Amino acid sequence: MLLAVDIGNTQTVIGLYEGEELRFMWRMATSKPHTADEVRIKLLAYLSAEGVDAKEIRGAVLASVVPRLSASWVEACSRMLARDVLVVSAESAKSLFKTRYKNPAEIGADRIADAVAAVSLYETPVVVVDFGTATNIEVIDDEGYFIGGIIAPGMETSAAALFSHAARLSSIELVDPLVAIGRTTEEAVQAGVVYGEADRADGLIRRIFAELGYEAPVVATGGLSAAVAKASSLITEVHPELTLEGLRLIYANQ
């Protein structure tokens, strides 16, 4: 079995693969103060709940955008599995990841994993929109090179800012309200946030297509991808576990 860990700013997603099959997946809040011991205890609890012995895990691969947590997770996984952990970067993924980025070391590990999985599953050219704390758009051209993309505030990030600055608004579930004209405050906020995110994504994708000179399949991923994709006119595929799949592929090609 392979343990794949995607540490995001808000959530950490953990996947356990048996061969190419994602057998189990867990989401936990990203907690920056976590020590290696705390991480190991949480991991063991998840495995125990599914009846999995840590000795069955033969490898681990990690993507992180939270540098303060990376060392804790690497130490925890190394101690638990008695194996080295593959930390994803443009360098460690270079057998699958071609780029024309000016400074490849700047590219987030999650963006690298998304690009690798998208090329494997959908070929090239392809565009990935990852709806997370940030909305990341990755562009892979018709020669298979990651050429860059866009980073914007994520849907939940924007909604949280709205809720914190508007005294009469409280946290609202971000789902498709099915109407553009909200008849309640909840519907009005959902329309503004969900449809606003879909239209923003479509607008940015159109700019990307214009700059490329051709169109490409658009793959949505991330926890909120399904809700936004329904409201988008340009997203062609939804793959919520795309990042984990990229981690698996990078590990398998070492």
PDB file of C-alpha atoms in Angstrom:
ATOM      1  CA  MET A   1       0.000   0.000   0.000  1.00  0.00           C
ATOM      2  CA  LEU A   2       1.030   3.610  -0.612  1.00  0.00           C
ATOM      3  CA  LEU A   3       0.264   6.542   1.684  1.00  0.00           C
ATOM      4  CA  ALA A   4      -0.288   9.804  -0.223  1.00  0.00           C
ATOM      5  CA  VAL A   5      -0.600  13.060   1.727  1.00  0.00           C
ATOM      6  CA  ASP A   6      -1.627  16.448   0.329  1.00  0.00           C
ATOM      7  CA  ILE A   7      -1.121  19.185   2.939  1.00  0.00           C
ATOM      8  CA  GLY A   8      -3.106  22.270   2.000  1.00  0.00           C
ATOM      9  CA  ASN A   9      -3.538  25.550   3.815  1.00  0.00           C
ATOM     10  CA  THR A  10      -6.990  24.632   5.137  1.00  0.00           C
ATOM     11  CA  GLN A  11      -7.311  20.866   4.782  1.00  0.00           C
ATOM     12  CA  THR A  12      -4.951  17.922   4.632  1.00  0.00           C
ATOM     13  CA  VAL A  13      -6.118  15.066   2.412  1.00  0.00           C
ATOM     14  CA  ILE A  14      -4.749  11.588   3.057  1.00  0.00           C
ATOM     15  CA  GLY A  15      -5.131   8.746   0.593  1.00  0.00           C
ATOM     16  CA  LEU A  16      -4.232   5.083   0.903  1.00  0.00           C
ATOM     17  CA  TYR A  17      -3.640   3.277  -2.382  1.00  0.00           C
ATOM     18  CA  GLU A  18      -3.514  -0.422  -3.097  1.00  0.00           C
ATOM     19  CA  GLY A  19      -1.920  -0.580  -6.505  1.00  0.00           C
ATOM     20  CA  GLU A  20      -3.786   1.973  -8.632  1.00  0.00           C
ATOM     21  CA  GLU A  21      -6.930   1.838  -6.484  1.00  0.00           C
ATOM     22  CA  LEU A  22      -7.651   4.537  -3.907  1.00  0.00           C
ATOM     23  CA  ARG A  23      -8.889   2.330  -1.057  1.00  0.00           C
ATOM     24  CA  PHE A  24      -9.345   4.944   1.666  1.00  0.00           C
ATOM     25  CA  MET A  25      -9.330   8.726   1.889  1.00  0.00           C
ATOM     26  CA  TRP A  26      -9.506  11.016   4.902  1.00  0.00           C
ATOM     27  CA  ARG A  27      -9.708  14.785   5.290  1.00  0.00           C
ATOM     28  CA  MET A  28      -8.472  16.620   8.369  1.00  0.00           C
ATOM     29  CA  ALA A  29      -8.085  20.271   9.231  1.00  0.00           C
ATOM     30  CA  THR A  30      -4.562  21.513   8.619  1.00  0.00           C
ATOM     31  CA  SER A  31      -3.120  22.447  11.991  1.00  0.00           C
ATOM     32  CA  LYS A  32       0.175  24.267  11.729  1.00  0.00           C
ATOM     33  CA  PRO A  33       1.354  23.571  15.332  1.00  0.00           C
ATOM     34  CA  HIS A  34       1.096  19.772  14.942  1.00  0.00           C
ATOM     35  CA  THR A  35       4.227  17.918  16.064  1.00  0.00           C
ATOM     36  CA  ALA A  36       5.447  14.696  14.498  1.00  0.00           C
ATOM     37  CA  ASP A  37       4.047  12.722  17.441  1.00  0.00           C
ATOM     38  CA  GLU A  38       0.602  14.302  17.020  1.00  0.00           C
ATOM     39  CA  VAL A  39       0.612  13.583  13.298  1.00  0.00           C
ATOM     40  CA  ARG A  40       1.621   9.962  13.875  1.00  0.00           C
ATOM     41  CA  ILE A  41      -1.158   9.442  16.448  1.00  0.00           C
ATOM     42  CA  LYS A  42      -3.766  10.826  14.044  1.00  0.00           C
ATOM     43  CA  LEU A  43      -2.520   8.676  11.178  1.00  0.00           C
ATOM     44  CA  LEU A  44      -2.547   5.529  13.290  1.00  0.00           C
ATOM     45  CA  ALA A  45      -6.112   6.310  14.401  1.00  0.00           C
ATOM     46  CA  TYR A  46      -7.297   6.643  10.789  1.00  0.00           C
ATOM     47  CA  LEU A  47      -5.621   3.371   9.826  1.00  0.00           C
ATOM     48  CA  SER A  48      -6.994   1.549  12.864  1.00  0.00           C
ATOM     49  CA  ALA A  49     -10.538   2.715  12.100  1.00  0.00           C
ATOM     50  CA  GLU A  50     -10.315   0.937   8.725  1.00  0.00           C
ATOM     51  CA  GLY A  51      -8.526  -2.138  10.053  1.00  0.00           C
ATOM     52  CA  VAL A  52      -5.264  -1.337   8.280  1.00  0.00           C
ATOM     53  CA  ASP A  53      -1.924  -2.275   9.837  1.00  0.00           C
ATOM     54  CA  ALA A  54       0.815   0.300   9.234  1.00  0.00           C
ATOM     55  CA  LYS A  55       3.125  -2.586   8.294  1.00  0.00           C
ATOM     56  CA  GLU A  56       1.054  -3.046   5.120  1.00  0.00           C
ATOM     57  CA  ILE A  57       2.151   0.384   3.865  1.00  0.00           C
ATOM     58  CA  ARG A  58       5.251   0.122   1.697  1.00  0.00           C
ATOM     59  CA  GLY A  59       5.789   3.772   0.822  1.00  0.00           C
ATOM     60  CA  ALA A  60       4.743   7.373   1.380  1.00  0.00           C
ATOM     61  CA  VAL A  61       4.607  10.465  -0.813  1.00  0.00           C
ATOM     62  CA  LEU A  62       3.962  14.000   0.390  1.00  0.00           C
ATOM     63  CA  ALA A  63       2.912  17.308  -1.176  1.00  0.00           C
ATOM     64  CA  SER A  64       2.829  20.340   1.079  1.00  0.00           C
ATOM     65  CA  VAL A  65       2.196  24.062   0.733  1.00  0.00           C
ATOM     66  CA  VAL A  66       2.733  24.584   4.478  1.00  0.00           C
ATOM     67  CA  PRO A  67       6.506  24.460   5.074  1.00  0.00           C
ATOM     68  CA  ARG A  68       6.128  24.508   8.888  1.00  0.00           C
ATOM     69  CA  LEU A  69       4.227  21.214   8.740  1.00  0.00           C
ATOM     70  CA  SER A  70       6.297  19.390   6.136  1.00  0.00           C
ATOM     71  CA  ALA A  71       9.037  18.313   8.551  1.00  0.00           C
ATOM     72  CA  SER A  72       6.513  17.017  11.097  1.00  0.00           C
ATOM     73  CA  TRP A  73       4.730  14.898   8.489  1.00  0.00           C
ATOM     74  CA  VAL A  74       7.967  13.555   7.016  1.00  0.00           C
ATOM     75  CA  GLU A  75       9.230  12.584  10.474  1.00  0.00           C
ATOM     76  CA  ALA A  76       5.900  11.026  11.476  1.00  0.00           C
ATOM     77  CA  CYS A  77       5.601   8.941   8.302  1.00  0.00           C
ATOM     78  CA  SER A  78       9.266   7.907   8.381  1.00  0.00           C
ATOM     79  CA  ARG A  79       9.004   6.716  11.993  1.00  0.00           C
ATOM     80  CA  MET A  80       5.672   4.975  11.482  1.00  0.00           C
ATOM     81  CA  LEU A  81       6.664   3.163   8.304  1.00  0.00           C
ATOM     82  CA  ALA A  82      10.434   2.895   8.806  1.00  0.00           C
ATOM     83  CA  ARG A  83      10.794   4.155   5.237  1.00  0.00           C
ATOM     84  CA  ASP A  84      11.893   7.333   3.498  1.00  0.00           C
ATOM     85  CA  VAL A  85       9.152   9.722   2.371  1.00  0.00           C
ATOM     86  CA  LEU A  86       9.138  11.148  -1.148  1.00  0.00           C
ATOM     87  CA  VAL A  87       8.549  14.907  -0.979  1.00  0.00           C
ATOM     88  CA  VAL A  88       7.177  16.207  -4.265  1.00  0.00           C
ATOM     89  CA  SER A  89       8.886  19.094  -6.064  1.00  0.00           C
ATOM     90  CA  ALA A  90       9.611  20.002  -9.661  1.00  0.00           C
ATOM     91  CA  GLU A  91      12.934  18.203  -9.252  1.00  0.00           C
ATOM     92  CA  SER A  92      11.603  14.975  -7.687  1.00  0.00           C
ATOM     93  CA  ALA A  93       8.798  14.800 -10.290  1.00  0.00           C
ATOM     94  CA  LYS A  94      10.975  15.635 -13.284  1.00  0.00           C
ATOM     95  CA  SER A  95      10.515  12.247 -14.981  1.00  0.00           C
ATOM     96  CA  LEU A  96       6.815  13.133 -15.443  1.00  0.00           C
ATOM     97  CA  PHE A  97       6.814  16.909 -15.160  1.00  0.00           C
ATOM     98  CA  LYS A  98       8.099  19.139 -17.953  1.00  0.00           C
ATOM     99  CA  THR A  99       7.977  22.866 -17.398  1.00  0.00           C
ATOM    100  CA  ARG A 100       8.866  26.184 -18.964  1.00  0.00           C
ATOM    101  CA  TYR A 101       8.269  28.049 -15.690  1.00  0.00           C
ATOM    102  CA  LYS A 102      10.907  30.703 -15.056  1.00  0.00           C
ATOM    103  CA  ASN A 103      11.735  29.299 -11.590  1.00  0.00           C
ATOM    104  CA  PRO A 104      10.491  25.704 -11.214  1.00  0.00           C
ATOM    105  CA  ALA A 105      11.374  25.693  -7.499  1.00  0.00           C
ATOM    106  CA  GLU A 106       8.514  28.161  -6.949  1.00  0.00           C
ATOM    107  CA  ILE A 107       5.836  25.770  -8.224  1.00  0.00           C
ATOM    108  CA  GLY A 108       3.650  24.385  -5.448  1.00  0.00           C
ATOM    109  CA  ALA A 109       3.752  20.614  -4.985  1.00  0.00           C
ATOM    110  CA  ASP A 110      -0.040  20.409  -5.321  1.00  0.00           C
ATOM    111  CA  ARG A 111       0.115  22.155  -8.705  1.00  0.00           C
ATOM    112  CA  ILE A 112       2.812  19.722  -9.860  1.00  0.00           C
ATOM    113  CA  ALA A 113       0.730  16.711  -8.792  1.00  0.00           C
ATOM    114  CA  ASP A 114      -2.372  18.133 -10.493  1.00  0.00           C
ATOM    115  CA  ALA A 115      -0.469  18.643 -13.738  1.00  0.00           C
ATOM    116  CA  VAL A 116       1.054  15.155 -13.704  1.00  0.00           C
ATOM    117  CA  ALA A 117      -2.312  13.477 -13.113  1.00  0.00           C
ATOM    118  CA  ALA A 118      -4.104  15.617 -15.713  1.00  0.00           C
ATOM    119  CA  VAL A 119      -1.573  14.776 -18.430  1.00  0.00           C
ATOM    120  CA  SER A 120      -1.779  11.070 -17.577  1.00  0.00           C
ATOM    121  CA  LEU A 121      -5.585  10.962 -17.550  1.00  0.00           C
ATOM    122  CA  TYR A 122      -6.550  13.527 -20.199  1.00  0.00           C
ATOM    123  CA  GLU A 123      -3.403  13.947 -22.348  1.00  0.00           C
ATOM    124  CA  THR A 124      -2.341  17.378 -23.629  1.00  0.00           C
ATOM    125  CA  PRO A 125      -3.149  20.195 -23.885  1.00  0.00           C
ATOM    126  CA  VAL A 126      -5.113  20.387 -20.639  1.00  0.00           C
ATOM    127  CA  VAL A 127      -6.092  22.994 -18.065  1.00  0.00           C
ATOM    128  CA  VAL A 128      -6.667  22.194 -14.366  1.00  0.00           C
ATOM    129  CA  VAL A 129      -8.718  24.361 -12.014  1.00  0.00           C
ATOM    130  CA  ASP A 130      -8.132  23.435  -8.364  1.00  0.00           C
ATOM    131  CA  PHE A 131     -10.777  24.936  -6.071  1.00  0.00           C
ATOM    132  CA  GLY A 132      -9.193  25.122  -2.624  1.00  0.00           C
ATOM    133  CA  THR A 133      -8.053  27.815  -0.193  1.00  0.00           C
ATOM    134  CA  ALA A 134      -6.733  29.407  -3.366  1.00  0.00           C
ATOM    135  CA  THR A 135      -8.183  28.791  -6.800  1.00  0.00           C
ATOM    136  CA  ASN A 136      -5.208  27.548  -8.802  1.00  0.00           C
ATOM    137  CA  ILE A 137      -5.293  27.196 -12.569  1.00  0.00           C
ATOM    138  CA  GLU A 138      -2.574  25.089 -14.161  1.00  0.00           C
ATOM    139  CA  VAL A 139      -1.917  25.216 -17.913  1.00  0.00           C
ATOM    140  CA  ILE A 140      -0.208  22.378 -19.757  1.00  0.00           C
ATOM    141  CA  ASP A 141       0.380  23.200 -23.418  1.00  0.00           C
ATOM    142  CA  ASP A 142       0.070  21.007 -26.519  1.00  0.00           C
ATOM    143  CA  GLU A 143       3.706  19.930 -26.144  1.00  0.00           C
ATOM    144  CA  GLY A 144       3.103  18.650 -22.611  1.00  0.00           C
ATOM    145  CA  TYR A 145       4.842  21.493 -20.781  1.00  0.00           C
ATOM    146  CA  PHE A 146       3.499  23.129 -17.642  1.00  0.00           C
ATOM    147  CA  ILE A 147       3.808  26.738 -18.762  1.00  0.00           C
ATOM    148  CA  GLY A 148       2.223  28.520 -15.796  1.00  0.00           C
ATOM    149  CA  GLY A 149      -1.214  29.537 -14.670  1.00  0.00           C
ATOM    150  CA  ILE A 150      -3.213  31.649 -12.282  1.00  0.00           C
ATOM    151  CA  ILE A 151      -3.505  31.855  -8.484  1.00  0.00           C
ATOM    152  CA  ALA A 152      -6.542  33.653  -7.054  1.00  0.00           C
ATOM    153  CA  PRO A 153      -8.373  33.741  -3.696  1.00  0.00           C
ATOM    154  CA  GLY A 154     -10.450  30.597  -3.245  1.00  0.00           C
ATOM    155  CA  MET A 155     -14.219  30.449  -2.932  1.00  0.00           C
ATOM    156  CA  GLU A 156     -14.223  29.621   0.784  1.00  0.00           C
ATOM    157  CA  THR A 157     -11.567  32.279   1.409  1.00  0.00           C
ATOM    158  CA  SER A 158     -13.691  34.921  -0.297  1.00  0.00           C
ATOM    159  CA  ALA A 159     -16.828  33.774   1.525  1.00  0.00           C
ATOM    160  CA  ALA A 160     -15.041  33.846   4.887  1.00  0.00           C
ATOM    161  CA  ALA A 161     -13.958  37.434   4.224  1.00  0.00           C
ATOM    162  CA  LEU A 162     -17.557  38.358   3.389  1.00  0.00           C
ATOM    163  CA  PHE A 163     -18.934  36.698   6.534  1.00  0.00           C
ATOM    164  CA  SER A 164     -16.316  38.323   8.772  1.00  0.00           C
ATOM    165  CA  HIS A 165     -17.012  41.835   7.456  1.00  0.00           C
ATOM    166  CA  ALA A 166     -20.807  41.710   7.131  1.00  0.00           C
ATOM    167  CA  ALA A 167     -22.368  41.685  10.576  1.00  0.00           C
ATOM    168  CA  ARG A 168     -25.762  40.388   9.404  1.00  0.00           C
ATOM    169  CA  LEU A 169     -24.366  37.469   7.426  1.00  0.00           C
ATOM    170  CA  SER A 170     -23.371  34.177   8.965  1.00  0.00           C
ATOM    171  CA  SER A 171     -21.599  31.170   7.482  1.00  0.00           C
ATOM    172  CA  ILE A 172     -23.664  29.583   4.695  1.00  0.00           C
ATOM    173  CA  GLU A 173     -23.167  26.248   2.948  1.00  0.00           C
ATOM    174  CA  LEU A 174     -21.620  26.868  -0.448  1.00  0.00           C
ATOM    175  CA  VAL A 175     -23.859  24.860  -2.779  1.00  0.00           C
ATOM    176  CA  ASP A 176     -25.582  25.627  -6.080  1.00  0.00           C
ATOM    177  CA  PRO A 177     -28.773  27.600  -5.216  1.00  0.00           C
ATOM    178  CA  LEU A 178     -30.246  26.765  -8.662  1.00  0.00           C
ATOM    179  CA  VAL A 179     -31.336  30.393  -9.087  1.00  0.00           C
ATOM    180  CA  ALA A 180     -29.406  33.531  -9.979  1.00  0.00           C
ATOM    181  CA  ILE A 181     -31.894  35.804  -8.206  1.00  0.00           C
ATOM    182  CA  GLY A 182     -31.839  34.794  -4.568  1.00  0.00           C
ATOM    183  CA  ARG A 183     -35.222  34.949  -2.828  1.00  0.00           C
ATOM    184  CA  THR A 184     -33.561  34.549   0.569  1.00  0.00           C
ATOM    185  CA  THR A 185     -30.305  35.869   1.996  1.00  0.00           C
ATOM    186  CA  GLU A 186     -28.901  32.352   1.890  1.00  0.00           C
ATOM    187  CA  GLU A 187     -29.742  31.962  -1.816  1.00  0.00           C
ATOM    188  CA  ALA A 188     -28.373  35.422  -2.586  1.00  0.00           C
ATOM    189  CA  VAL A 189     -25.028  34.617  -0.958  1.00  0.00           C
ATOM    190  CA  GLN A 190     -24.842  31.197  -2.622  1.00  0.00           C
ATOM    191  CA  ALA A 191     -25.578  32.714  -6.032  1.00  0.00           C
ATOM    192  CA  GLY A 192     -22.976  35.401  -5.537  1.00  0.00           C
ATOM    193  CA  VAL A 193     -20.253  33.075  -4.306  1.00  0.00           C
ATOM    194  CA  VAL A 194     -20.855  29.885  -6.324  1.00  0.00           C
ATOM    195  CA  TYR A 195     -21.918  31.506  -9.616  1.00  0.00           C
ATOM    196  CA  GLY A 196     -19.379  34.252  -9.110  1.00  0.00           C
ATOM    197  CA  GLU A 197     -16.623  31.638  -8.803  1.00  0.00           C
ATOM    198  CA  ALA A 198     -17.879  29.733 -11.863  1.00  0.00           C
ATOM    199  CA  ASP A 199     -18.043  32.878 -13.988  1.00  0.00           C
ATOM    200  CA  ARG A 200     -14.638  34.027 -12.774  1.00  0.00           C
ATOM    201  CA  ALA A 201     -13.141  30.644 -13.666  1.00  0.00           C
ATOM    202  CA  ASP A 202     -14.771  30.704 -17.100  1.00  0.00           C
ATOM    203  CA  GLY A 203     -13.537  34.232 -17.742  1.00  0.00           C
ATOM    204  CA  LEU A 204      -9.962  33.346 -16.777  1.00  0.00           C
ATOM    205  CA  ILE A 205     -10.063  30.167 -18.875  1.00  0.00           C
ATOM    206  CA  ARG A 206     -11.220  32.169 -21.901  1.00  0.00           C
ATOM    207  CA  ARG A 207      -8.228  34.483 -21.434  1.00  0.00           C
ATOM    208  CA  ILE A 208      -5.948  31.428 -21.239  1.00  0.00           C
ATOM    209  CA  PHE A 209      -7.399  29.960 -24.445  1.00  0.00           C
ATOM    210  CA  ALA A 210      -6.945  33.299 -26.211  1.00  0.00           C
ATOM    211  CA  GLU A 211      -3.314  33.466 -25.116  1.00  0.00           C
ATOM    212  CA  LEU A 212      -2.624  29.845 -26.082  1.00  0.00           C
ATOM    213  CA  GLY A 213      -4.347  30.209 -29.438  1.00  0.00           C
ATOM    214  CA  TYR A 214      -6.318  26.998 -28.939  1.00  0.00           C
ATOM    215  CA  GLU A 215      -8.748  25.409 -26.488  1.00  0.00           C
ATOM    216  CA  ALA A 216      -8.215  22.417 -24.221  1.00  0.00           C
ATOM    217  CA  PRO A 217     -10.133  20.134 -21.854  1.00  0.00           C
ATOM    218  CA  VAL A 218     -10.649  21.757 -18.444  1.00  0.00           C
ATOM    219  CA  VAL A 219     -10.478  19.533 -15.362  1.00  0.00           C
ATOM    220  CA  ALA A 220     -11.846  20.712 -12.015  1.00  0.00           C
ATOM    221  CA  THR A 221     -10.557  19.330  -8.723  1.00  0.00           C
ATOM    222  CA  GLY A 222     -10.688  20.214  -5.052  1.00  0.00           C
ATOM    223  CA  GLY A 223     -13.395  19.878  -2.438  1.00  0.00           C
ATOM    224  CA  LEU A 224     -15.761  22.408  -4.029  1.00  0.00           C
ATOM    225  CA  SER A 225     -15.165  21.416  -7.642  1.00  0.00           C
ATOM    226  CA  ALA A 226     -18.466  19.617  -8.183  1.00  0.00           C
ATOM    227  CA  ALA A 227     -20.610  22.591  -7.134  1.00  0.00           C
ATOM    228  CA  VAL A 228     -18.693  25.050  -9.314  1.00  0.00           C
ATOM    229  CA  ALA A 229     -18.432  22.738 -12.313  1.00  0.00           C
ATOM    230  CA  LYS A 230     -22.221  22.497 -12.591  1.00  0.00           C
ATOM    231  CA  ALA A 231     -22.383  26.268 -13.009  1.00  0.00           C
ATOM    232  CA  SER A 232     -19.452  26.514 -15.428  1.00  0.00           C
ATOM    233  CA  SER A 233     -19.734  26.457 -19.202  1.00  0.00           C
ATOM    234  CA  LEU A 234     -16.094  25.515 -19.832  1.00  0.00           C
ATOM    235  CA  ILE A 235     -15.216  22.859 -17.231  1.00  0.00           C
ATOM    236  CA  THR A 236     -15.400  19.515 -19.026  1.00  0.00           C
ATOM    237  CA  GLU A 237     -14.295  17.051 -16.327  1.00  0.00           C
ATOM    238  CA  VAL A 238     -14.441  16.789 -12.522  1.00  0.00           C
ATOM    239  CA  HIS A 239     -11.876  14.694 -10.650  1.00  0.00           C
ATOM    240  CA  PRO A 240     -11.919  15.492  -6.900  1.00  0.00           C
ATOM    241  CA  GLU A 241      -8.940  13.203  -6.141  1.00  0.00           C
ATOM    242  CA  LEU A 242      -6.707  14.492  -8.952  1.00  0.00           C
ATOM    243  CA  THR A 243      -3.930  15.671  -6.613  1.00  0.00           C
ATOM    244  CA  LEU A 244      -3.697  12.325  -4.824  1.00  0.00           C
ATOM    245  CA  GLU A 245      -3.589  10.546  -8.185  1.00  0.00           C
ATOM    246  CA  GLY A 246      -0.708  12.778  -9.221  1.00  0.00           C
ATOM    247  CA  LEU A 247       1.171  11.892  -6.039  1.00  0.00           C
ATOM    248  CA  ARG A 248       0.672   8.197  -6.728  1.00  0.00           C
ATOM    249  CA  LEU A 249       1.985   8.538 -10.279  1.00  0.00           C
ATOM    250  CA  ILE A 250       5.036  10.536  -9.181  1.00  0.00           C
ATOM    251  CA  TYR A 251       5.898   7.914  -6.559  1.00  0.00           C
ATOM    252  CA  ALA A 252       5.395   5.048  -9.013  1.00  0.00           C
ATOM    253  CA  ASN A 253       7.840   6.598 -11.490  1.00  0.00           C
ATOM    254  CA  GLN A 254      10.791   7.048  -9.155  1.00  0.00           C
TER     255      GLN A 254
END
